[in-house]
Amino acid sequence: MGVYAAARIELDVIDLDHGYVGSQITYFLQQRNTLKLEVVNQNRPQYSLATAKEYVRKSGRWGAFVINPGASNRLQRAILARNDTSYNSSEAMTVLLSSGRNSVVSSKYVQPELETLAQYATTQFAIAHVSSTRNVTEWSLSTLISPVGYTTVDVAPYGFGIARYAPMYAVFVSVACTLAAQILVKLSCGEMYSRVNHHHLAVYFHMLMVAWSTLLSLFCALAVLAFRERGYNAQRLGLPMTAGRVLAIFGTFDAALLVTSQWLFFWITLLPPDFVPFIFVLTLTTTSVSSTVALELVPASLRWIVAVPGYNSATLFRYIVSGAYPQLGMHIGILLGEAGAMFLLNSAAIMVRQYWLISGFADDAGWFKASIFYKCPAIAKQESVSDMEQEYSIEDDTNEPVDQIRYTLFGS
């Protein structure tokens, strides 16, 4: 694991045993300081394995080591029983993982490191425990081979089907479709700017973006519903896919795609065509990256990705599907705030483009007057009318006989 990422992944150690096993496991876990470990105050009476699971799921922690209650007593009884084979060492510790926090980071960094730390702690405990005891031959075989073990539990499962990359692919494909549609709208609506009032233009374009994002969001929500794994609701792969969650997924994609569509519309409206590919690549790159990374693991100079719609929609989607790390207020507030801001900016952009076209400062395609590709709107309109007249005109040759003219026109 990278040193930068490891230093920012926070894990907890929760000792519910309050005995020899708990203190020793905590000590060995802290010896390996590859991750940021924090010992939670385990003396609180409300702490149990169930509350520890809820704490990890909701607090935003990547995982935790829980030394289960009674671990020391169970081990002591198994040692004294000698031939008792019913002892289960895996009940000593529970390793909690929250893959719904961010499945890419969890699978690449957190889960391997959790397994490594747990194996290290249990191995060191076994070595220390055997070394401190003289009558090893009197122990039962189960306590000799593995005095303590662990069980891994995912408190927010998120590993089903297309869930891991669903937000990224949904916004990625939708942005590509939106770009093509908006370029077509820009090239075909030049005359509208000279004939329609600014307020009516703003209403038209805003409603067009809302309708377009709603349609694409419906496709995205149906795709998630259709491509989930078989038996999704029966197996513990995530929260049950109910009508409410499908509607929440639809709303999440709708908000993200609306803001992204507004962003593209703003730049496509004001910039000449040669800058559009740059905006398109920038939008796709930031959307793809922000949908898969965790905010805590990026440098401080890149923390602005929290404002990218793809990041907020991906985080909301993971919460809807897995229930991990609820931060609804922040992400919904960012998306709504950006939608409102882009509404004002696009209204101003429509007014500016209308002024440019009427004054001749820019043409219908978006080229400015200083560009070699610029074509004056008035001249372009005259040429268009001349081409239409030439296309539908009939040559009238007075020197041609009348019968020949009839034959030419009517074929008889």
XYZ file of C-alpha atoms in Angstrom:
412
model
C 0.000 0.000 0.000
C 1.183 3.494 -0.770
C 2.484 5.409 2.213
C 0.257 8.388 1.437
C -2.910 6.276 1.254
C -2.016 4.209 4.308
C -1.514 7.264 6.469
C -5.068 8.426 5.783
C -7.020 5.205 6.164
C -8.474 5.188 9.660
C -9.184 1.911 11.462
C -10.415 1.328 14.989
C -9.536 -1.215 17.662
C -12.480 -1.957 19.949
C -11.686 -4.182 22.919
C -14.889 -5.687 24.280
C -13.058 -8.477 26.066
C -11.321 -6.415 28.792
C -8.991 -9.342 29.456
C -5.669 -10.873 28.562
C -6.631 -11.637 24.964
C -7.984 -8.142 24.350
C -4.950 -6.336 25.751
C -2.480 -8.544 23.902
C -4.251 -8.317 20.541
C -4.507 -4.542 20.904
C -0.795 -4.359 21.685
C 0.221 -6.429 18.639
C -2.058 -4.486 16.320
C -0.483 -1.223 17.409
C 2.980 -2.609 16.738
C 2.221 -2.614 13.013
C 1.605 1.068 12.437
C 1.171 0.839 8.677
C -2.346 2.206 9.095
C -3.827 4.888 11.302
C -5.172 2.868 14.231
C -7.268 4.360 16.991
C -8.272 2.528 20.170
C -11.926 3.364 20.810
C -13.075 3.858 24.391
C -14.345 0.331 24.989
C -15.546 1.013 28.533
C -18.782 2.548 27.329
C -21.621 0.271 28.451
C -23.518 0.639 25.181
C -20.729 -0.942 23.145
C -21.385 -4.403 21.724
C -20.588 -6.177 18.489
C -23.852 -4.938 16.967
C -23.219 -1.313 17.951
C -19.640 -1.608 16.713
C -20.950 -2.658 13.306
C -23.304 0.317 13.190
C -20.521 2.621 14.309
C -18.221 1.492 11.484
C -20.982 1.686 8.881
C -22.126 5.192 9.775
C -18.958 6.899 10.995
C -17.028 6.676 7.752
C -14.333 4.406 9.189
C -12.846 1.954 6.726
C -12.893 -0.930 9.204
C -12.277 -2.039 12.768
C -10.841 -4.862 14.864
C -13.312 -5.942 17.532
C -12.031 -8.249 20.284
C -15.244 -10.025 21.165
C -16.596 -10.190 24.732
C -15.479 -13.220 26.730
C -12.559 -14.115 24.441
C -10.145 -14.530 27.379
C -12.595 -16.657 29.378
C -13.317 -18.976 26.459
C -9.615 -19.492 25.808
C -8.916 -20.179 29.486
C -11.705 -22.755 29.701
C -10.457 -24.474 26.546
C -6.939 -24.706 28.007
C -8.185 -26.158 31.251
C -10.482 -28.631 29.483
C -7.453 -30.119 27.680
C -9.285 -32.539 25.378
C -12.090 -30.139 24.568
C -12.344 -29.843 20.765
C -15.350 -27.530 20.689
C -13.279 -24.387 21.100
C -13.614 -22.057 18.086
C -10.691 -19.663 17.940
C -12.340 -17.512 15.245
C -14.787 -16.229 17.868
C -11.996 -14.295 19.575
C -11.934 -11.367 17.143
C -14.193 -9.897 14.447
C -12.666 -7.871 11.632
C -15.197 -5.357 10.343
C -14.989 -4.045 6.784
C -17.160 -1.387 5.143
C -16.809 -1.967 1.409
C -19.707 0.398 0.712
C -17.482 3.253 1.881
C -15.622 2.903 -1.409
C -15.377 -0.542 -2.936
C -12.341 0.253 -5.089
C -10.294 1.517 -2.141
C -11.586 -1.264 0.110
C -10.646 -4.069 -2.268
C -7.285 -2.594 -3.226
C -6.032 -1.216 0.074
C -8.205 -1.765 3.126
C -9.192 -5.437 2.949
C -5.672 -6.776 2.221
C -4.234 -4.671 5.026
C -6.936 -5.768 7.457
C -6.145 -9.405 6.697
C -2.412 -8.790 7.086
C -2.809 -7.019 10.427
C -5.219 -9.634 11.776
C -2.922 -12.508 10.791
C 0.079 -10.749 12.286
C -1.675 -10.065 15.591
C -3.044 -13.607 15.966
C 0.319 -15.153 15.045
C 2.235 -12.989 17.493
C -0.313 -13.766 20.198
C 0.088 -17.508 19.623
C 3.897 -17.279 19.792
C 3.837 -15.133 22.944
C 1.228 -17.303 24.643
C 3.043 -20.558 23.946
C 6.378 -19.060 25.003
C 4.977 -17.919 28.354
C 3.496 -21.320 29.245
C 5.525 -24.319 30.410
C 2.974 -27.132 30.309
C 2.198 -26.929 26.615
C 1.682 -30.697 26.397
C -1.396 -30.408 28.613
C -3.165 -28.079 26.221
C -5.867 -29.194 23.824
C -4.832 -29.399 20.200
C -7.175 -26.595 19.155
C -5.702 -24.086 21.612
C -2.158 -25.129 20.742
C -2.445 -24.718 16.984
C -4.616 -21.602 16.971
C -5.348 -20.017 20.344
C -7.054 -16.996 18.749
C -8.426 -16.341 15.289
C -10.784 -13.949 13.592
C -13.860 -13.679 11.399
C -14.289 -11.039 8.712
C -17.675 -9.326 8.392
C -18.621 -6.732 5.775
C -21.017 -4.319 7.491
C -21.941 -2.538 4.240
C -21.652 -5.016 1.331
C -21.202 -3.428 -2.050
C -19.597 -6.054 -4.248
C -22.502 -7.039 -6.479
C -22.506 -6.940 -10.273
C -22.009 -3.508 -11.773
C -22.304 -1.616 -8.488
C -18.610 -0.820 -8.188
C -18.403 1.159 -11.422
C -22.085 1.896 -12.075
C -21.947 5.628 -11.198
C -18.837 6.213 -13.310
C -20.165 4.399 -16.380
C -23.596 5.988 -16.067
C -22.279 9.543 -16.002
C -19.548 8.712 -18.554
C -21.968 7.454 -21.206
C -24.516 10.152 -20.415
C -21.943 12.929 -20.824
C -21.004 11.591 -24.260
C -24.656 11.550 -25.311
C -25.213 15.023 -23.875
C -22.257 16.515 -25.733
C -23.528 15.295 -29.098
C -27.042 16.586 -28.415
C -25.860 20.009 -27.268
C -23.564 20.507 -30.256
C -26.522 19.701 -32.508
C -28.701 22.178 -30.606
C -26.072 24.905 -30.922
C -25.683 24.452 -34.670
C -29.417 24.283 -35.378
C -30.710 27.069 -33.146
C -28.784 30.020 -34.524
C -31.821 31.683 -36.052
C -33.799 31.283 -32.820
C -31.436 33.713 -31.090
C -32.348 36.474 -33.560
C -36.094 35.860 -33.502
C -36.970 34.738 -29.934
C -36.941 36.785 -26.741
C -34.100 36.086 -24.293
C -36.431 34.967 -21.499
C -38.200 32.490 -23.744
C -34.864 31.165 -24.965
C -33.699 30.633 -21.394
C -36.875 28.734 -20.482
C -36.593 26.608 -23.621
C -32.980 25.590 -23.087
C -33.364 24.973 -19.359
C -36.405 22.770 -19.871
C -34.572 20.951 -22.649
C -31.691 20.139 -20.288
C -34.066 19.006 -17.530
C -35.935 16.702 -19.922
C -32.712 15.287 -21.366
C -31.139 14.546 -17.982
C -34.390 12.989 -16.749
C -34.531 10.655 -19.726
C -30.914 9.544 -19.329
C -31.351 9.109 -15.564
C -34.315 6.828 -16.155
C -32.165 4.643 -18.408
C -29.398 4.557 -15.768
C -31.782 3.549 -12.969
C -33.343 0.826 -15.105
C -29.874 -0.444 -16.029
C -28.919 -0.807 -12.359
C -32.199 -2.601 -11.693
C -31.782 -4.919 -14.676
C -28.105 -5.836 -14.288
C -27.968 -6.567 -10.563
C -26.871 -10.084 -9.769
C -29.309 -12.930 -9.574
C -30.635 -13.382 -6.056
C -29.559 -9.878 -5.034
C -32.283 -9.513 -2.412
C -31.827 -13.059 -1.079
C -28.071 -12.853 -0.537
C -26.307 -10.335 1.647
C -24.806 -8.408 -1.216
C -26.385 -5.095 -0.342
C -29.623 -3.543 0.813
C -32.839 -4.874 -0.801
C -33.660 -3.135 -4.075
C -37.047 -1.609 -3.316
C -39.094 0.892 -5.317
C -37.928 3.658 -2.998
C -34.251 2.855 -3.617
C -34.766 2.716 -7.386
C -36.434 6.137 -7.190
C -33.538 7.425 -5.053
C -31.010 6.115 -7.615
C -33.007 7.836 -10.373
C -32.989 11.134 -8.453
C -29.256 10.867 -7.760
C -28.378 10.348 -11.414
C -30.860 13.028 -12.479
C -29.263 15.682 -10.257
C -25.718 14.767 -11.321
C -26.541 14.634 -15.037
C -28.471 17.908 -14.883
C -25.510 19.749 -13.373
C -23.106 18.117 -15.836
C -25.406 19.008 -18.733
C -25.595 22.601 -17.510
C -21.804 22.725 -17.249
C -21.364 21.521 -20.842
C -24.078 23.849 -22.139
C -22.364 26.870 -20.594
C -19.036 26.240 -22.291
C -20.456 24.994 -25.599
C -22.605 28.129 -25.795
C -19.737 30.570 -25.254
C -16.636 28.851 -26.639
C -15.714 28.358 -30.305
C -15.804 24.781 -31.642
C -12.064 24.162 -31.327
C -12.287 24.404 -27.496
C -15.179 21.952 -27.146
C -12.988 18.778 -27.220
C -10.916 20.151 -24.346
C -14.035 20.736 -22.220
C -15.337 17.288 -23.139
C -12.118 15.510 -22.134
C -11.852 17.565 -18.933
C -15.427 16.680 -17.961
C -15.018 12.966 -18.666
C -11.676 12.764 -16.837
C -12.841 14.510 -13.682
C -16.072 12.501 -13.674
C -14.293 9.159 -14.042
C -11.629 9.887 -11.451
C -13.916 11.447 -8.857
C -16.401 8.559 -9.093
C -13.830 5.983 -7.959
C -11.450 7.737 -5.550
C -11.929 8.560 -1.883
C -11.615 12.187 -0.834
C -9.338 11.386 2.119
C -6.779 9.633 -0.081
C -6.126 12.445 -2.546
C -3.672 15.302 -1.949
C -4.988 18.560 -0.544
C -4.519 20.255 -3.923
C -7.117 17.893 -5.443
C -9.785 18.179 -2.765
C -11.842 20.276 -5.189
C -13.206 17.012 -6.617
C -15.869 17.247 -3.893
C -17.560 19.780 -6.175
C -17.637 17.411 -9.172
C -21.168 16.031 -9.724
C -19.745 12.576 -10.415
C -18.190 12.392 -6.944
C -21.399 13.365 -5.168
C -23.583 11.043 -7.232
C -21.200 8.107 -6.690
C -21.153 8.666 -2.917
C -24.943 8.948 -2.787
C -25.296 5.828 -4.926
C -23.046 3.825 -2.599
C -25.083 4.932 0.400
C -28.391 4.057 -1.273
C -27.184 0.573 -2.201
C -25.089 -0.327 0.864
C -26.103 2.104 3.627
C -22.485 3.092 4.312
C -21.341 6.536 5.466
C -24.530 8.616 5.263
C -23.765 12.203 4.264
C -26.947 13.013 2.423
C -27.168 16.659 3.416
C -23.732 17.610 2.142
C -23.937 15.855 -1.233
C -27.526 16.823 -1.999
C -26.771 20.406 -0.966
C -23.748 20.565 -3.280
C -25.712 19.223 -6.265
C -28.661 21.559 -5.703
C -26.372 24.538 -5.153
C -24.468 23.810 -8.349
C -27.713 23.384 -10.305
C -28.923 26.787 -9.100
C -25.610 28.480 -9.868
C -25.431 26.971 -13.352
C -29.026 28.066 -13.999
C -27.987 31.692 -13.475
C -24.759 31.323 -15.452
C -26.506 29.671 -18.396
C -29.180 32.367 -18.448
C -26.401 34.930 -18.731
C -24.604 32.821 -21.382
C -27.756 32.699 -23.518
C -28.065 36.486 -23.331
C -24.393 36.952 -24.270
C -24.609 34.567 -27.220
C -27.757 36.292 -28.447
C -25.957 39.634 -28.378
C -22.952 38.171 -30.228
C -25.118 36.747 -33.006
C -27.227 39.877 -33.477
C -24.162 42.158 -33.488
C -22.212 39.848 -35.794
C -19.450 39.277 -33.244
C -19.853 35.484 -33.624
C -21.540 33.236 -36.175
C -24.006 30.389 -35.742
C -21.262 27.794 -35.280
C -19.588 29.829 -32.534
C -16.581 31.166 -34.450
C -15.591 34.684 -33.484
C -15.135 37.472 -36.007
C -11.329 37.259 -35.818
C -11.305 33.583 -36.816
C -10.631 32.457 -40.372
C -13.649 30.151 -40.076
C -15.999 33.018 -39.253
C -19.017 33.394 -41.516
C -21.165 36.485 -41.146
C -24.700 35.461 -40.141
C -26.305 37.913 -42.602
C -24.197 36.694 -45.531
C -24.752 33.089 -44.523
C -28.499 33.682 -44.488
C -28.442 35.292 -47.944
C -26.391 32.428 -49.351
C -28.799 29.942 -47.823
C -31.777 31.701 -49.438
C -29.957 31.904 -52.788
C -29.124 28.194 -52.636
C -32.759 27.353 -51.972
C -33.973 29.548 -54.835
C -31.424 28.042 -57.171
C -32.350 24.528 -56.142
C -36.082 24.953 -56.761
C -35.968 27.362 -59.746
C -37.069 26.288 -63.266
C -35.097 27.431 -66.302
C -37.283 29.198 -68.816
C -35.590 29.205 -72.205
C -37.683 31.412 -74.533
C -35.940 30.027 -77.610
C -37.215 26.542 -76.838
C -40.462 25.502 -78.590
C -43.621 25.306 -76.538
C -44.068 21.598 -77.190
C -40.545 20.953 -75.985
C -41.226 22.929 -72.809
C -44.330 20.877 -72.162
C -42.386 17.728 -72.698
C -39.665 18.888 -70.327
C -42.118 19.854 -67.608
C -44.729 17.167 -67.809
C -43.050 14.403 -69.744
C -45.553 14.467 -72.573
